[in-house]
Short mmCIF file of C-alpha atoms and ligand atoms in Angstrom, two decimals:
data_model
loop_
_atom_site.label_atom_id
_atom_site.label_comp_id
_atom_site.label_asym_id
_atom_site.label_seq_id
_atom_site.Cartn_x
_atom_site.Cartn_y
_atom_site.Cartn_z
CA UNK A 1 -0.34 -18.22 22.58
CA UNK A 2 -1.94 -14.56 21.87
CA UNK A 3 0.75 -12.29 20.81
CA UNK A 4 3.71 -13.08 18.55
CA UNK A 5 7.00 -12.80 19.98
CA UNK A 6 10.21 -11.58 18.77
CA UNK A 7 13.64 -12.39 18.88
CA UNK A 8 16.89 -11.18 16.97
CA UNK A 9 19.29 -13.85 17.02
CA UNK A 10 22.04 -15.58 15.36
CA UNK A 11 23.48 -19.38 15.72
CA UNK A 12 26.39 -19.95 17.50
CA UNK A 13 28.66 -21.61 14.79
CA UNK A 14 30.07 -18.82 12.88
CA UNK A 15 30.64 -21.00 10.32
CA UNK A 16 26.89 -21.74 9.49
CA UNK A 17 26.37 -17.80 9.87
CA UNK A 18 28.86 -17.10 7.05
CA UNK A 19 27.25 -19.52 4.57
CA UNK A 20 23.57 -18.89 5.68
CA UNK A 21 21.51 -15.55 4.30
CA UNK A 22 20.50 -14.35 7.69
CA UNK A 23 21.44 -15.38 10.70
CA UNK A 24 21.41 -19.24 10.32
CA UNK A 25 18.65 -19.85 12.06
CA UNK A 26 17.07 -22.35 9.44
CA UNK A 27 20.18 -24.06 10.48
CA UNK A 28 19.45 -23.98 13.69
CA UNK A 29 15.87 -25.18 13.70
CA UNK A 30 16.46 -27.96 11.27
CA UNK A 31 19.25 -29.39 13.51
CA UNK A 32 16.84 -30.09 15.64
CA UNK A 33 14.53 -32.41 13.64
CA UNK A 34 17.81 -33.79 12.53
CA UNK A 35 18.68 -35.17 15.37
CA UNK A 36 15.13 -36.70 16.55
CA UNK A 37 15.55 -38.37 12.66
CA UNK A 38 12.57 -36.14 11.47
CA UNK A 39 11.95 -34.83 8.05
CA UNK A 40 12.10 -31.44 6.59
CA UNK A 41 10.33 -30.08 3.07
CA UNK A 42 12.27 -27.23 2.16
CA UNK A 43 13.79 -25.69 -1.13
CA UNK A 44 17.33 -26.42 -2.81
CA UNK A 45 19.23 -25.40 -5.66
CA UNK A 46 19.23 -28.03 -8.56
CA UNK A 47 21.90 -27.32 -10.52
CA UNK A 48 20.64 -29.85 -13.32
CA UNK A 49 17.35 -27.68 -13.93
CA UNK A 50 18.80 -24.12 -12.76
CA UNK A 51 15.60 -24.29 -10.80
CA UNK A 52 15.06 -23.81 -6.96
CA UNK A 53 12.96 -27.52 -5.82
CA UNK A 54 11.48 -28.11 -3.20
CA UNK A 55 12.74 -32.17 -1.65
CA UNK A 56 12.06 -33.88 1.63
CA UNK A 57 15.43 -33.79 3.53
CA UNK A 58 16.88 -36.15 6.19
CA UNK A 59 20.55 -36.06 6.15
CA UNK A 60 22.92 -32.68 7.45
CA UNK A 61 24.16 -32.97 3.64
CA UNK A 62 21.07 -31.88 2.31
CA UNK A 63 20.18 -29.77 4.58
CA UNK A 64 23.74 -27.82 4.06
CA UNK A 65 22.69 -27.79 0.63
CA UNK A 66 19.57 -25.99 1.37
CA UNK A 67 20.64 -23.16 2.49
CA UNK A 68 20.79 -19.87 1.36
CA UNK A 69 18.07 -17.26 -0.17
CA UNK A 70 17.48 -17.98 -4.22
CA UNK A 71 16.18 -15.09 -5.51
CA UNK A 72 13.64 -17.65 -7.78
CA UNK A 73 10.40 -18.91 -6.61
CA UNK A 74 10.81 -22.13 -5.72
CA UNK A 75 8.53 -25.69 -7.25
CA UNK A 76 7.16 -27.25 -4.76
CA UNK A 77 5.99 -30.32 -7.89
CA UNK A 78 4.07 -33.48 -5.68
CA UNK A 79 6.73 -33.35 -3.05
CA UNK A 80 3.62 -32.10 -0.88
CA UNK A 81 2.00 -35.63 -1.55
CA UNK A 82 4.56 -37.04 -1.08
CA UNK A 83 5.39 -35.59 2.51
CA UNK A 84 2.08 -37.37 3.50
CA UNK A 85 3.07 -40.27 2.79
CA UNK A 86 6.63 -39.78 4.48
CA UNK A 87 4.57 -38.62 7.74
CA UNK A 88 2.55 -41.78 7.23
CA UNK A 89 5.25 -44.35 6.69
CA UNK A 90 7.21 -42.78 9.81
CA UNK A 91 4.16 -42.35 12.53
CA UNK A 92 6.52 -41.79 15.49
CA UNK A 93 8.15 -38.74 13.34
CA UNK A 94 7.47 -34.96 12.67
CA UNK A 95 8.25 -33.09 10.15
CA UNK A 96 9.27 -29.42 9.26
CA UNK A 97 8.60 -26.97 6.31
CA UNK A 98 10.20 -23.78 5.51
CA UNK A 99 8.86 -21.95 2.24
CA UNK A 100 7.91 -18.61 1.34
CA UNK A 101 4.41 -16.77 2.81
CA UNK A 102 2.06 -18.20 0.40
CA UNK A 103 3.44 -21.67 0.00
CA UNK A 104 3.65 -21.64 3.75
CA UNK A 105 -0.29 -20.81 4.10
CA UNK A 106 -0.96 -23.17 1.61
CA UNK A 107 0.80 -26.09 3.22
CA UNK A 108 -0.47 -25.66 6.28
CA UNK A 109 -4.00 -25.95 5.35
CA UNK A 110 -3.22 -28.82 3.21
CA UNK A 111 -1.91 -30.50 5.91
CA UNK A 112 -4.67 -29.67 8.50
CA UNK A 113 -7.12 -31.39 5.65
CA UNK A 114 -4.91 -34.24 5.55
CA UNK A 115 -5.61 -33.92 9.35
CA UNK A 116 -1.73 -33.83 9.90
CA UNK A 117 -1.34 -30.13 10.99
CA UNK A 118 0.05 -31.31 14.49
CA UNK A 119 2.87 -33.15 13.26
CA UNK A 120 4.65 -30.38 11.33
CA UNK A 121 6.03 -27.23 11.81
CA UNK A 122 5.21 -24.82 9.94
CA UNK A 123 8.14 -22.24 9.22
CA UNK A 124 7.57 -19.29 6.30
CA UNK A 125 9.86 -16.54 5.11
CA UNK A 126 9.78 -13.04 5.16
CA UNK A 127 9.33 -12.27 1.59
CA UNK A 128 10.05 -9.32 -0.92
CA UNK A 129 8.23 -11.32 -3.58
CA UNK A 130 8.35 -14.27 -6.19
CA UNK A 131 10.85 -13.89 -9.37
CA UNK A 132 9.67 -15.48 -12.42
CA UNK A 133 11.80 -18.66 -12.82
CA UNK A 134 11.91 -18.60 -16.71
CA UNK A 135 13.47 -15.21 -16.44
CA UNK A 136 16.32 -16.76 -14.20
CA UNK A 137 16.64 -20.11 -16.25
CA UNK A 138 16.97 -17.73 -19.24
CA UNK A 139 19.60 -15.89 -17.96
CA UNK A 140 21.73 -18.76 -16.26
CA UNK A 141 21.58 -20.73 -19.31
CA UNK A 142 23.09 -17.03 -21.04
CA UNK A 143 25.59 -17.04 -18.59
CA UNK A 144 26.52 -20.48 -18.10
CA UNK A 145 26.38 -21.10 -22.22
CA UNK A 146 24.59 -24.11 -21.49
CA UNK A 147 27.40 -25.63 -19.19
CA UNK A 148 26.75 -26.34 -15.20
CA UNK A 149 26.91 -23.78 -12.51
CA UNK A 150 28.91 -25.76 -9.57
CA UNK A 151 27.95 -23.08 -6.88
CA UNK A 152 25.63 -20.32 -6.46
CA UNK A 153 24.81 -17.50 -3.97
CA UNK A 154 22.53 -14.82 -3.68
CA UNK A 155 24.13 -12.70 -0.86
CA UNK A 156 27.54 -13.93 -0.54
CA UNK A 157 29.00 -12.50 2.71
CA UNK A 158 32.86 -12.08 1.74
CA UNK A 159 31.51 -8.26 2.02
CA UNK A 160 28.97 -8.76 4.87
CA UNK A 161 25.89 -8.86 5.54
CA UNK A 162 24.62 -5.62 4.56
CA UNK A 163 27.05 -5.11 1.41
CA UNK A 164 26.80 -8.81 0.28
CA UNK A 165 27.08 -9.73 -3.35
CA UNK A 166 25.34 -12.57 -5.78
CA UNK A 167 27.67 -14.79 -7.43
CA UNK A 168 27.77 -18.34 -9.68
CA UNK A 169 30.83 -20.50 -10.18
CA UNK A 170 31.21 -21.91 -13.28
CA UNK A 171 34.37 -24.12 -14.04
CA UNK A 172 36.04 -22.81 -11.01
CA UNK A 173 35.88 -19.22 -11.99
CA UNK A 174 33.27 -16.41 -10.27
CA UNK A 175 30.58 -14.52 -12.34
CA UNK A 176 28.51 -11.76 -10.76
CA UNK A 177 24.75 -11.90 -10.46
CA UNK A 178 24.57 -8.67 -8.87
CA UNK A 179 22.95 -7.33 -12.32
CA UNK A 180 19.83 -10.37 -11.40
CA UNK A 181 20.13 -9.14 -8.11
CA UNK A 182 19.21 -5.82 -8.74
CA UNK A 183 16.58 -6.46 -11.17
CA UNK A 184 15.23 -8.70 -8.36
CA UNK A 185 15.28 -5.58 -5.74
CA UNK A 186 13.78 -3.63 -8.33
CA UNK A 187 10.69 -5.19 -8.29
CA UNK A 188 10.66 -6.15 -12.14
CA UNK A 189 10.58 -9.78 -12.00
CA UNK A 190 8.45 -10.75 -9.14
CA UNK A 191 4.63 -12.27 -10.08
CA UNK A 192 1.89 -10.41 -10.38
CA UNK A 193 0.55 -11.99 -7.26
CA UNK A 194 3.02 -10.49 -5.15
CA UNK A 195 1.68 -7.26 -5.01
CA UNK A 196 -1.45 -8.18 -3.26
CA UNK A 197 0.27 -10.59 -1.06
CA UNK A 198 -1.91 -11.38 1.93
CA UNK A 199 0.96 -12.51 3.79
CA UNK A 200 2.73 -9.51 4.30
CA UNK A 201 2.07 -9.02 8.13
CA UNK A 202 2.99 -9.75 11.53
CA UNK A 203 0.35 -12.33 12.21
CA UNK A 204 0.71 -15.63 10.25
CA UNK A 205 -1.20 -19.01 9.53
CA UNK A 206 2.34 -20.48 10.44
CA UNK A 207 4.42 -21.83 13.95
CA UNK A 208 7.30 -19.51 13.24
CA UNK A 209 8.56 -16.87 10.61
CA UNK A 210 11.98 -16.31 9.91
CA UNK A 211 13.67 -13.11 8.07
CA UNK A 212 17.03 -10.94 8.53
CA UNK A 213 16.26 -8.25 11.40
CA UNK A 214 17.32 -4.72 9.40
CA UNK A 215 18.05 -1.70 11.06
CA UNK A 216 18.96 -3.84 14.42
CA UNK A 217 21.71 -1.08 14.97
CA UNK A 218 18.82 1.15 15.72
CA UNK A 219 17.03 -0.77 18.82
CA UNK A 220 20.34 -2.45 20.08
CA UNK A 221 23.31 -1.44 18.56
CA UNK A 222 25.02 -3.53 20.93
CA UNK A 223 24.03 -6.46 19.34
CA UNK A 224 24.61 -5.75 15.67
CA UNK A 225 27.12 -8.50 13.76
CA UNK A 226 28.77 -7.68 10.51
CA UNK A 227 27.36 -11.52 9.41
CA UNK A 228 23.79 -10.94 9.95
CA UNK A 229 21.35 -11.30 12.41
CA UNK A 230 17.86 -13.31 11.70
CA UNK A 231 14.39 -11.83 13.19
CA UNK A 232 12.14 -14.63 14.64
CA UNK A 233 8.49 -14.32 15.01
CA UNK A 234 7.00 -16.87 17.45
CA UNK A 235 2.93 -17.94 16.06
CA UNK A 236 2.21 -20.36 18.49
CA UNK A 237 2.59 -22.55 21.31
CA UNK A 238 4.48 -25.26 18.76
CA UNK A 239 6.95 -22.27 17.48
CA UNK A 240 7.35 -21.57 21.23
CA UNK A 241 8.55 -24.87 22.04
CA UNK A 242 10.52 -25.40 19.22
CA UNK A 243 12.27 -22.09 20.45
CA UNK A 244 12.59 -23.22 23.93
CA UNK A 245 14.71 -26.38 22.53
CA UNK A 246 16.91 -24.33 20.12
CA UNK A 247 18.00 -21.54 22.50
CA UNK A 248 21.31 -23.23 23.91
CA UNK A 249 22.74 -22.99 19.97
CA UNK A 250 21.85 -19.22 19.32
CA UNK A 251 22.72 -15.69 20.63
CA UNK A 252 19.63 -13.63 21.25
CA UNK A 253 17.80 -10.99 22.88
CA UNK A 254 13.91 -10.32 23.25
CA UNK A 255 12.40 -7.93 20.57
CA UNK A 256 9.00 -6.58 19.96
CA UNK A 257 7.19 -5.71 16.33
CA UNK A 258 7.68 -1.88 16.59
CA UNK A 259 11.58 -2.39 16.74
CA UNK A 260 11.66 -5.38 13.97
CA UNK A 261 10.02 -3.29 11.44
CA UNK A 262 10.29 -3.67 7.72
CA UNK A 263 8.02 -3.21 4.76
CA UNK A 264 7.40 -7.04 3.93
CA UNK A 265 6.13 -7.21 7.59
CA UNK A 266 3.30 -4.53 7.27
CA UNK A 267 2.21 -4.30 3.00
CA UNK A 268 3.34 -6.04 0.07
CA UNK A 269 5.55 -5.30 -2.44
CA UNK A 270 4.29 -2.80 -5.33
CA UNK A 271 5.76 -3.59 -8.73
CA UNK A 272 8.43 -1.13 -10.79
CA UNK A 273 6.50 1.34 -11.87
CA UNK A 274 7.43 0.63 -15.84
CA UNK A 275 7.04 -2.81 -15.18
CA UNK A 276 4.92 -3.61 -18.31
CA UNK A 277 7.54 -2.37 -20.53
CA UNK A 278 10.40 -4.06 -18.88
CA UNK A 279 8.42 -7.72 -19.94
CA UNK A 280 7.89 -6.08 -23.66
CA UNK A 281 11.03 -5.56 -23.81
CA UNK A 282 12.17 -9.06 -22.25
CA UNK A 283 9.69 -10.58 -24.79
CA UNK A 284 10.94 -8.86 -27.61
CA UNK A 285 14.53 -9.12 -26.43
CA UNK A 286 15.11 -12.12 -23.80
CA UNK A 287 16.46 -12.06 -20.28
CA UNK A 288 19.85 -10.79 -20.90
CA UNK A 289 19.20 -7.43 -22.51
CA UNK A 290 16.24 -6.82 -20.15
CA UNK A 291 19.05 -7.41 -17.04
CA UNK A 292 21.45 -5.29 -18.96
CA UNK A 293 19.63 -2.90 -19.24
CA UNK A 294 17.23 -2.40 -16.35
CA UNK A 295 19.60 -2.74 -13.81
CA UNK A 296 21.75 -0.12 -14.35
CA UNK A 297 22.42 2.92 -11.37
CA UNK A 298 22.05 6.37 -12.78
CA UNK A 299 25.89 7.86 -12.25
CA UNK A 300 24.94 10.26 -9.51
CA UNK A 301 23.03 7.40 -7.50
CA UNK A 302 25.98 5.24 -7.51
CA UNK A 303 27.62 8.39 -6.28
CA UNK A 304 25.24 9.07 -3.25
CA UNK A 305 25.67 5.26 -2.61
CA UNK A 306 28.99 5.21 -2.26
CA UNK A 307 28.97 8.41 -0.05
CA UNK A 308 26.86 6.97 2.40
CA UNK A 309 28.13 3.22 2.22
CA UNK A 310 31.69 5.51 3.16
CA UNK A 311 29.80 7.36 5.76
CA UNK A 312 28.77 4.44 7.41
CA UNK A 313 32.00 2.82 7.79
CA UNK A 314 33.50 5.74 9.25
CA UNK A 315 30.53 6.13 11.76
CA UNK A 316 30.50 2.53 13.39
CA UNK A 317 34.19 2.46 13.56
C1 FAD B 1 12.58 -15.00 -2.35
C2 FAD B 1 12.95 -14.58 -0.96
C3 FAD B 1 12.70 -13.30 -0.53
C4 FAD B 1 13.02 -12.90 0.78
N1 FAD B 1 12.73 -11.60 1.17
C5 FAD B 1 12.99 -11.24 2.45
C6 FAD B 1 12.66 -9.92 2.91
O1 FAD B 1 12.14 -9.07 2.16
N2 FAD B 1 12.93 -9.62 4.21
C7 FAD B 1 13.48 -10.53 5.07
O2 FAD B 1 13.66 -10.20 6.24
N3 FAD B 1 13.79 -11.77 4.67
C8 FAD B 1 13.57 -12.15 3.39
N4 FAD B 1 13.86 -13.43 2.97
C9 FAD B 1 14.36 -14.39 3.97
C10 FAD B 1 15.85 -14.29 4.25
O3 FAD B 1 16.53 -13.91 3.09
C11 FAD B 1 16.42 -15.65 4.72
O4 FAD B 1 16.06 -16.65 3.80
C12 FAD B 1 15.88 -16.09 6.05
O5 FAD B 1 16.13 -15.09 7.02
C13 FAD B 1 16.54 -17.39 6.50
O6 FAD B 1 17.89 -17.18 6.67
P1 FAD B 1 18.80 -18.15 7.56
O7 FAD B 1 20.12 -17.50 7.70
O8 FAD B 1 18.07 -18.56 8.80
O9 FAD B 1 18.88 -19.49 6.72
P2 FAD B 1 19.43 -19.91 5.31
O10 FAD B 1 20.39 -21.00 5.49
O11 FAD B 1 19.80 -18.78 4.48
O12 FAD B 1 18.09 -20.66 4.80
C14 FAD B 1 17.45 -20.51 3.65
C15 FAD B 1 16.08 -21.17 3.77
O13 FAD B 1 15.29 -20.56 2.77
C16 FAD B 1 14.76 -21.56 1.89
N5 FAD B 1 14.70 -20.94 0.56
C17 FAD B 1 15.70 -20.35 -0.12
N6 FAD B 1 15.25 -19.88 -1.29
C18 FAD B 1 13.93 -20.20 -1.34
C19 FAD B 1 12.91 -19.97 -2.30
N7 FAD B 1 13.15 -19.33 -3.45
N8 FAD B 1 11.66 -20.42 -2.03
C20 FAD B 1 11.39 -21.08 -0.87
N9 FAD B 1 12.33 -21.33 0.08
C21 FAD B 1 13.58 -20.88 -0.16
C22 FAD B 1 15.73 -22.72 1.98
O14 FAD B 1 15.07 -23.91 1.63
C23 FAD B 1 16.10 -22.66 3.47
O15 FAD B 1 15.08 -23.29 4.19
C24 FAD B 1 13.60 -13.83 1.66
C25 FAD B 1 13.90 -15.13 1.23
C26 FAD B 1 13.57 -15.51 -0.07
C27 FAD B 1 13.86 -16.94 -0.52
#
């Protein structure tokens, strides 16, 4: 395959969209090596380590428990290794990874030295950037006062997709993370890395890449869905396929890369400009008073916002 192809599309179970970042399409795909009893390497939430892991999956209960966008870069520990030996032990079987940019390139040239690359599919994000995981476990363990989270989500949809919130449960009762969130968007916690990402394009080492598909309302309004809608970039003649077999479960229409647009796709993310001082600050300080702090709206911004969040409404009604 020469040129990437695009789709917007969303799975057919409403249900999935609701609990899914995007439009559920990591749902969708991983059904499918479900239900030929393959594997898939992908990141979950432990709620033991407040850390994001990555496991090899091979149940739908794992998988549910998968899903979601965790605004913390993920540990992939030997669970690489250890998906050789899976693909060895299980020769008739295939296997899929989803992971951010970089851990995507990285894990597809570790498996084509391995001499495995056929086997898997290789899916990556879309990617804003990295947070720094000892900022997170910092402030979880601050919120949580040592006690276990029982749920956790990074764009809860109870406000949709574009207005979504980030909340924990702890002993049945909701606290906001929308103060981490906005740190997060503000560029103040990702690694240094991220800002010379070489991933940050159209073209990929990877099968597939998944992301939301902003702005959607602009190139077919027609097909916009409060819940979301996931952009698809087809690599190869594998993420073809795999496309070809997963069709029947989503809604979609053709796109191309001029219409699909978004930063992450084209340059990477550039840190906060007073980036330094906000990690003085959280060394001197610790992760609470740096969230506190740096993620508050100036007054008349939170005006504006509001404005044209009310605008909005009023327009698409
Ligand atoms: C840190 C991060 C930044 C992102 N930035 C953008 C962006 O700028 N633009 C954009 O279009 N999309 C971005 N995405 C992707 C988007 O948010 C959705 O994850 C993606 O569209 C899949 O959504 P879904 O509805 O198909 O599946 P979901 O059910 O939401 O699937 C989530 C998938 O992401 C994996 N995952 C979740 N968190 C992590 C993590 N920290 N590290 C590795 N894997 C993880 C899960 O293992 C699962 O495979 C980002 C995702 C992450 C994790």
């Amino acid at each position: 395959m020469t040129d990437t192809k695009v789709y917007a599309a969303r799975t057919k179970d409403r249900e999935v969209i609701e609990k899914s970042s995007s439009g559920g399409v990591f749902t969708a795909i991983s059904n499918h090596f479900l239900d030929h009893n393959d594997a898939i390497l992908c990141a979950s939430y432990n709620f033991e380590t407040n850390r994001e892991e990555f496991g090899i999956i091979l149940t739908r209960e794992e998988r549910d428990r998968a899903r979601g966008s965790v605004y913390i870069q993920s540990y992939a520990g030997d669970t690489w290794k250890k998906s050789v030996s899976w693909l060895k032990d299980n020769p008739g079987h295939k296997l899929l990874f989803v992971g951010v940019g970089c851990q995507a390139a990285g894990y597809a040239r570790f498996m084509e030295m391995q001499g495995l690359r056929d086997r898997v599919t290789v899916t990556d994000l879309i990617c804003h950037g990295a947070p720094s995981p000892k900022i997170w476990r910092e402030y979880a363990e601050h919120l949580s006062g040592g006690e276990r989270f029982s749920a956790i989500s990074f764009r809860d949809k109870r406000t949709g997709w574009e207005h979504s919130s980030a909340i924990a449960v702890l002993n049945g009762r909701e606290i906001s993370l929308n103060k981490y969130r906005r740190i997060y968007s503000k560029r103040y916690t990702l690694r240094k890395s991220c800002s010379v990402c070489p991933y940050t394009r159209v073209d990929r080492y990877t099968d597939i890449t998944i992301g939301d598909f902003w702005h959607l309302e602009k190139s077919m309004p027609d097909f916009v869905d409060p819940m979301g809608t996931s952009l698809i970039l087809l690599h190869t003649d594998k993420g073809a396929e795999l496309f070809e077999s997963i069709r029947d479960d989503l809604d979609y229409r053709e796109s191309n890369t001029a219409d699909c647009w978004q930063m992450n796709l084209e340059r990477p993310t550039e840190h906060a400009p007073d980036r330094d001082k906000f990690w003085k600050d959280y060394r001197e300080r610790g992760a609470a008073y740096v969230i506190d702090k740096y993620s508050r709206v100036p007054v008349l911004k939170r005006i504006k916002g509001r404005i044209k969040r009310s605008m909005k409404a009023i327009l698409s009604k």
